[in-house]
XYZ file of C-alpha atoms in Angstrom:
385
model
C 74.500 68.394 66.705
C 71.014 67.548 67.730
C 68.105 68.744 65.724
C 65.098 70.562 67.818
C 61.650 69.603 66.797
C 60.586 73.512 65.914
C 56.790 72.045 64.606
C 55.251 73.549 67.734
C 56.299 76.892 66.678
C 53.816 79.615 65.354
C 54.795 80.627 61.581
C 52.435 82.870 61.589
C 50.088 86.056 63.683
C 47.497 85.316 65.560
C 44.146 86.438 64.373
C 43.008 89.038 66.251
C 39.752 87.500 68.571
C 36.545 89.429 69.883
C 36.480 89.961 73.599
C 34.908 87.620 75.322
C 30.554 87.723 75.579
C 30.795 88.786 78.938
C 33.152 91.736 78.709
C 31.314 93.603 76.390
C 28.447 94.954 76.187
C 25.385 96.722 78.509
C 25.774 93.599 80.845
C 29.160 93.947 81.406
C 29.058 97.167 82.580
C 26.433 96.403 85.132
C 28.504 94.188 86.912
C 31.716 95.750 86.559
C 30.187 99.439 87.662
C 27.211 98.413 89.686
C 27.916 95.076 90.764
C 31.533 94.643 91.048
C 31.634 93.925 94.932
C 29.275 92.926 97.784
C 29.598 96.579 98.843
C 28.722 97.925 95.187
C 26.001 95.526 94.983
C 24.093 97.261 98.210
C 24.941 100.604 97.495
C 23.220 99.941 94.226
C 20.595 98.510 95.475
C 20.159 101.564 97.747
C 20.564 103.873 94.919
C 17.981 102.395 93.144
C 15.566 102.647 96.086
C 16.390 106.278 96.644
C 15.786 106.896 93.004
C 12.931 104.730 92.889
C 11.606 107.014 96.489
C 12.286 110.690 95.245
C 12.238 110.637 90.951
C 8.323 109.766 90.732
C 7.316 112.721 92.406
C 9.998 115.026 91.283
C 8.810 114.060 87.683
C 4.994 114.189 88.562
C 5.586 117.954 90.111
C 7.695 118.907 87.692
C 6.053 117.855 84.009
C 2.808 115.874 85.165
C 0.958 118.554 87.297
C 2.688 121.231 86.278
C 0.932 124.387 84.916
C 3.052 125.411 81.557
C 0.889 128.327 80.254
C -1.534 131.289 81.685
C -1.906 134.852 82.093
C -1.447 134.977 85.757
C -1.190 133.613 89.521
C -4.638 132.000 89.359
C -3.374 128.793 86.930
C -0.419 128.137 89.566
C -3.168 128.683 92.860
C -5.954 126.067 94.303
C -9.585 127.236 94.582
C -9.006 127.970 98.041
C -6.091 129.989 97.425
C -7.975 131.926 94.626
C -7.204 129.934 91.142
C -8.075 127.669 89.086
C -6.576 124.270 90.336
C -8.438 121.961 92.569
C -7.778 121.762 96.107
C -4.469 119.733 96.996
C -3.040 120.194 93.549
C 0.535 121.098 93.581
C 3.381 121.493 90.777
C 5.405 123.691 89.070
C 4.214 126.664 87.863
C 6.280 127.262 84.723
C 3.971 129.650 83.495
C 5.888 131.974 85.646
C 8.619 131.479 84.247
C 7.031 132.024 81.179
C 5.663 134.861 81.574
C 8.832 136.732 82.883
C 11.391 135.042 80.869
C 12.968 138.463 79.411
C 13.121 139.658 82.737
C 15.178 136.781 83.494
C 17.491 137.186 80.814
C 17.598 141.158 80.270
C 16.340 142.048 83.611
C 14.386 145.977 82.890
C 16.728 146.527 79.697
C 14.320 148.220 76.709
C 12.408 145.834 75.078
C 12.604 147.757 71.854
C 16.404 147.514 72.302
C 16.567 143.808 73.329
C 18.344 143.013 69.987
C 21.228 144.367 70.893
C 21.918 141.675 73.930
C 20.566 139.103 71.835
C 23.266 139.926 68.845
C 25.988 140.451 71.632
C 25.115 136.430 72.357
C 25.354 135.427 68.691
C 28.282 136.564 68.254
C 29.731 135.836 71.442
C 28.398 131.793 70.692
C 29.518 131.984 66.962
C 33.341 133.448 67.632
C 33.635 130.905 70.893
C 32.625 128.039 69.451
C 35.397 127.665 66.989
C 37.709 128.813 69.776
C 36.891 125.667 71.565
C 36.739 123.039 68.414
C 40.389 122.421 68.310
C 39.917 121.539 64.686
C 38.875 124.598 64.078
C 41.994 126.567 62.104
C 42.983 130.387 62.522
C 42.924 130.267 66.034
C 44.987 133.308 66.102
C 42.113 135.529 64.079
C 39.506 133.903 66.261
C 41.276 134.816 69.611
C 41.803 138.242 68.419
C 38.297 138.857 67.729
C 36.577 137.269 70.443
C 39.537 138.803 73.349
C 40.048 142.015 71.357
C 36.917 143.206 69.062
C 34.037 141.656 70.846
C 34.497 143.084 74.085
C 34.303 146.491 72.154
C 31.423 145.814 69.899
C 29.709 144.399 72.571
C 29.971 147.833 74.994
C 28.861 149.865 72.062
C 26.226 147.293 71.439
C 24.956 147.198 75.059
C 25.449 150.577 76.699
C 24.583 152.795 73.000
C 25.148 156.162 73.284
C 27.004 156.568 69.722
C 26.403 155.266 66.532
C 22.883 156.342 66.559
C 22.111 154.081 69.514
C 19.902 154.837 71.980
C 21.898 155.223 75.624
C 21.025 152.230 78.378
C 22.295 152.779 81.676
C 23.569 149.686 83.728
C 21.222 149.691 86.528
C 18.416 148.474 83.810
C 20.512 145.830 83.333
C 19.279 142.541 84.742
C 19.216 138.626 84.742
C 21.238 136.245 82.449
C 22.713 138.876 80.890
C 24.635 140.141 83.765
C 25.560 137.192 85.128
C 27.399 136.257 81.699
C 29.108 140.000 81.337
C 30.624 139.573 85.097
C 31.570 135.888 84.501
C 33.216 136.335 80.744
C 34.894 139.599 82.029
C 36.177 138.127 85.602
C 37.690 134.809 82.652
C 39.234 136.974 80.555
C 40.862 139.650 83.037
C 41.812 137.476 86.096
C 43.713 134.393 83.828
C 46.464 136.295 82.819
C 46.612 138.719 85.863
C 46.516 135.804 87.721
C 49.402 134.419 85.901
C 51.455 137.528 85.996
C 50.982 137.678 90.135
C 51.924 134.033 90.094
C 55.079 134.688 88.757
C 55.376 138.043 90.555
C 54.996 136.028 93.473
C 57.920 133.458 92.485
C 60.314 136.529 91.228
C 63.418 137.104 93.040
C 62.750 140.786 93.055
C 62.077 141.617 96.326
C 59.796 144.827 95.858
C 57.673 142.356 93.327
C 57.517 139.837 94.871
C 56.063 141.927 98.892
C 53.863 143.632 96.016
C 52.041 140.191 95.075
C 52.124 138.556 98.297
C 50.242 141.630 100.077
C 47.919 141.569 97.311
C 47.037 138.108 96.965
C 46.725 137.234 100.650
C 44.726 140.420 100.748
C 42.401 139.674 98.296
C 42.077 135.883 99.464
C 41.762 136.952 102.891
C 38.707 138.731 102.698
C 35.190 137.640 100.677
C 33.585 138.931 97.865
C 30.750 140.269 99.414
C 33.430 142.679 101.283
C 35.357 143.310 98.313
C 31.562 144.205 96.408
C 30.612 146.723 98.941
C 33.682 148.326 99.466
C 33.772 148.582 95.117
C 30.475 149.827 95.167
C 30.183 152.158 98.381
C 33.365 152.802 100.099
C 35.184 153.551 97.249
C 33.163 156.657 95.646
C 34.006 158.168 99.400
C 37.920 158.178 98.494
C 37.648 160.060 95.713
C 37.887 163.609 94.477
C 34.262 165.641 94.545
C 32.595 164.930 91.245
C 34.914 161.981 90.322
C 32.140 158.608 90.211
C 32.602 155.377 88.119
C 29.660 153.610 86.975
C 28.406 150.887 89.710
C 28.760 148.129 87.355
C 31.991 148.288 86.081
C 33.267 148.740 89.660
C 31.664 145.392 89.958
C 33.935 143.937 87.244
C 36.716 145.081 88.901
C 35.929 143.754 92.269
C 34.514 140.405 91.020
C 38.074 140.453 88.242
C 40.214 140.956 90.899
C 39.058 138.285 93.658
C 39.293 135.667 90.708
C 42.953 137.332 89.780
C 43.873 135.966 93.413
C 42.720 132.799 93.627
C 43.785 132.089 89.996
C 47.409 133.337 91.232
C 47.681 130.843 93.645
C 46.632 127.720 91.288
C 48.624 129.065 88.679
C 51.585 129.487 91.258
C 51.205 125.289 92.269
C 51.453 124.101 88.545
C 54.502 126.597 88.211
C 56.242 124.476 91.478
C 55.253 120.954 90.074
C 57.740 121.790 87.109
C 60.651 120.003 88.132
C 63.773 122.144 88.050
C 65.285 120.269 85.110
C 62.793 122.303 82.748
C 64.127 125.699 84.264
C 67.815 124.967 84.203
C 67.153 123.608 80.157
C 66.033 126.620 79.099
C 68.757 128.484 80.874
C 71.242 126.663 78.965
C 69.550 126.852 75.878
C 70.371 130.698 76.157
C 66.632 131.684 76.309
C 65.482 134.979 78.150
C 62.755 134.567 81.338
C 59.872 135.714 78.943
C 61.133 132.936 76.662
C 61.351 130.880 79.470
C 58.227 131.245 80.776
C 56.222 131.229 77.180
C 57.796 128.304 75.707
C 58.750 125.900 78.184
C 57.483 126.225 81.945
C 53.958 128.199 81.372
C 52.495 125.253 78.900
C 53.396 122.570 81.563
C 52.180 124.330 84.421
C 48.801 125.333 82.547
C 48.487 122.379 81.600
C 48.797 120.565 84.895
C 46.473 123.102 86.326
C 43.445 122.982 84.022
C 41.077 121.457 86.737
C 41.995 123.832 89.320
C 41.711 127.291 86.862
C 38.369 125.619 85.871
C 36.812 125.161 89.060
C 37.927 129.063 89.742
C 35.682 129.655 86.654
C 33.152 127.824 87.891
C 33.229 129.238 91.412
C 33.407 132.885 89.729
C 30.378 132.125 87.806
C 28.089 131.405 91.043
C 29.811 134.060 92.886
C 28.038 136.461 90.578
C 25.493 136.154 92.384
C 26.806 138.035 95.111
C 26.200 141.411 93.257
C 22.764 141.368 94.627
C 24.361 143.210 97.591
C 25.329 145.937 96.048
C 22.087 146.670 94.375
C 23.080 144.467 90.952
C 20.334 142.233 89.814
C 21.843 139.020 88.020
C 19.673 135.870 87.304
C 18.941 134.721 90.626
C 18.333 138.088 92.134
C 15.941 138.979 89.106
C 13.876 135.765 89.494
C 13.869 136.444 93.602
C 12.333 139.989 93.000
C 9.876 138.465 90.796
C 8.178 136.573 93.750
C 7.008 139.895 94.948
C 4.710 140.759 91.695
C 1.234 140.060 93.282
C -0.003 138.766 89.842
C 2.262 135.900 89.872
C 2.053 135.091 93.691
C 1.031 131.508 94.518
C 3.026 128.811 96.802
C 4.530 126.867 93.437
C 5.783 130.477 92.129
C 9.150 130.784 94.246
C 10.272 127.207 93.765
C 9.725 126.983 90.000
C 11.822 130.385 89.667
C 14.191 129.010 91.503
C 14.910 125.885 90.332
C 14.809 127.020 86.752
C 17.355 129.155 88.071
C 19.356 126.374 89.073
C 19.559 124.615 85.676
C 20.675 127.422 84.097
C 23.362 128.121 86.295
C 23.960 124.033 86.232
C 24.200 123.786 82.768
C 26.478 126.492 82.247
C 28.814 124.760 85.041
C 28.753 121.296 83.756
C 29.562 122.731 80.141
C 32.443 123.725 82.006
C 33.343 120.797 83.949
C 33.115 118.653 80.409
C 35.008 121.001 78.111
C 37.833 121.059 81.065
C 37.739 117.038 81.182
C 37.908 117.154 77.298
C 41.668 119.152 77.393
C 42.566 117.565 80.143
C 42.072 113.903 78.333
C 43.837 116.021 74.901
C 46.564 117.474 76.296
C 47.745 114.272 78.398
C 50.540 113.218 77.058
C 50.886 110.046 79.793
C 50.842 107.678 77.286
C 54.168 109.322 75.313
C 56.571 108.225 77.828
């Protein structure tokens, strides 16, 4: 037999080696992110000019020349317009802002009974937090108490009447604090409704099944403004003499059941991206179709799902708006009333309100956006297979 010359062969691992200089690195991701192509390369270029056009400005209205403190309309006004500032100044007037930042968060509740919102948020921040931190053990006593408890706490907290606390009737309520009770109440109420018409809507029953579809394409047919007015002023005229429901909590019903609709039908295209394998396994593992559902299809389809049931919070959460048509001041209709105090009136006053509007409703939709990216990259299970 011939002997083969095996001195070539490795005996041993290769050291593991640094990547290379110019694949790591700041530099590296300039050129592969910005620079990549001819066409990145200009479209870079002309990103950097826009930037380079609008940011200087934006930033010298918005922090340079803007007015941050003062007692009234004539720090955000020219001389000509009866303030203080010189003639052509312009910028934001944050002192505005300042001035009526309760209002924008509490809208005309008490300010002796302001503490009672504020401790609504605490709590609301300290039992979510540890909801979301998946670290976080006895997620089963946290869910309880933020889904369960809070929500009762928080309308003895807010509305009094018992307990020794003083009675505050919704129409006083106003601003941030609104907005957040419609949007956590519209989350909480329309997931699993909307889950529950979902699978009405796939159930071989034929009276529950009509029973969803009529409701859903109802409710989807038709926007929220119509769904707000009818709540709030069409609805008191079908009922009994002397029968009324507070204005606001028709509001959470209306605003609840929109999102219940839409949520149905994302909910409805995760449950049809389950292939049929998963359905006829559990069948012949013996297992009910609430066992069914619980263990085996609902956690895919969720899953699958996540961006769509974000984006209907998200879309909820703007929508809230709306409920200045009925009456309802949230945290852009608060700030828009505002305009009309005459001691704040100047041409910087509306567009400081409302852009500080805008980042609050921006940050509370990003948060959003990155907590749903955050699953979505821990629940993939892609790299498994």
């Amino acid at each position: 037999m011939t002997q083969t010359d095996l001195s070539w062969v490795r005996t041993e691992m290769a050291q593991a080696m640094p990547a290379p200089s110019g694949e790591r690195g700041l530099v590296a991701w300039v050129r592969k992110n910005l620079f990549a192509s001819v066409g990145d390369t200009i479209l870079t270029l002309l990103g950097l000019v826009l930037v380079a056009m609008i940011l200087p400005p934006v930033i010298n209205w918005a922090f340079v020349q803007a007015q941050w403190t003062g007692p009234d309309r004539s720090v955000c006004a020219t001389v000509a317009q009866g303030g203080i500032q010189p003639d052509g100044w312009s910028g934001a007037c944050w002192a505005f802002v300042n001035a009526k930042f309760g209002q924008f968060m509490f809208g005309r509740y008490p300010l002796e009974e302001r503490w009672r919102p504020i401790l609504v948020g605490i709590m609301f921040v300290a039992l979510l937090a540890p909801l979301l931190i998946p670290r976080v053990p006895h997620k089963g006593l946290n869910a309880v108490l933020f889904f369960l408890v809070l929500p009762i706490v928080a309308f003895i907290l807010l509305v009094g009447g018992m307990f020794g606390l003083p009675h505050v009737e919704t129409p006083l309520w106003g601003g941030l604090m609104v907005t957040l009770t419609l949007s956590f109440v519209g989350i909480v109420v329309s997931l699993p409704l909307g889950i529950l018409l979902a699978l009405g809507r796939r159930s071989k029953m034929p009276v529950v099944k009509m029973i969803c579809i009529v409701f859903i394409e109802t409710i989807r047919g038709i926007p929220l403004i119509t769904v707000l007015f009818m709540a709030s002023v069409m609805l008191p005229l079908f009922l009994p003499a002397g029968v009324t429901f507070d204005k606001f909590l028709r509001a959470l019903i209306g605003v609840s059941l929109f999102a219940a609709a839409y949520m149905a039908e994302v909910v409805r295209g995760g449950l049809q991206a389950i292939s049929k394998g998963q359905y006829e396994g559990a069948d012949s593992l013996g297992l009910s179709y609430w066992q069914k559902m619980y263990f085996i299809v609902l956690p895919q389809a969720l899953k699958l799902v996540i961006p769509g049931i974000v984006n209907t919070f998200i879309g909820m959460f703007k929508d809230t708006s709306l409920v200045y048509i009925i009456s309802m001041f949230d945290l852009l209709a608060i700030v828009r009333q505002n305009f009309s105090d005459a001691s704040w009136a100047s041409p910087q006053t509306p567009a400081s309100g409302l852009i500080f509007a805008a980042v609050v409703f921006w940050l509370f939709c990003f948060g959003m956006s990155r907590y749903s990216m955050f699953m979505e990259r821990r629940l993939d299970t892609g790299h498994k297979r």
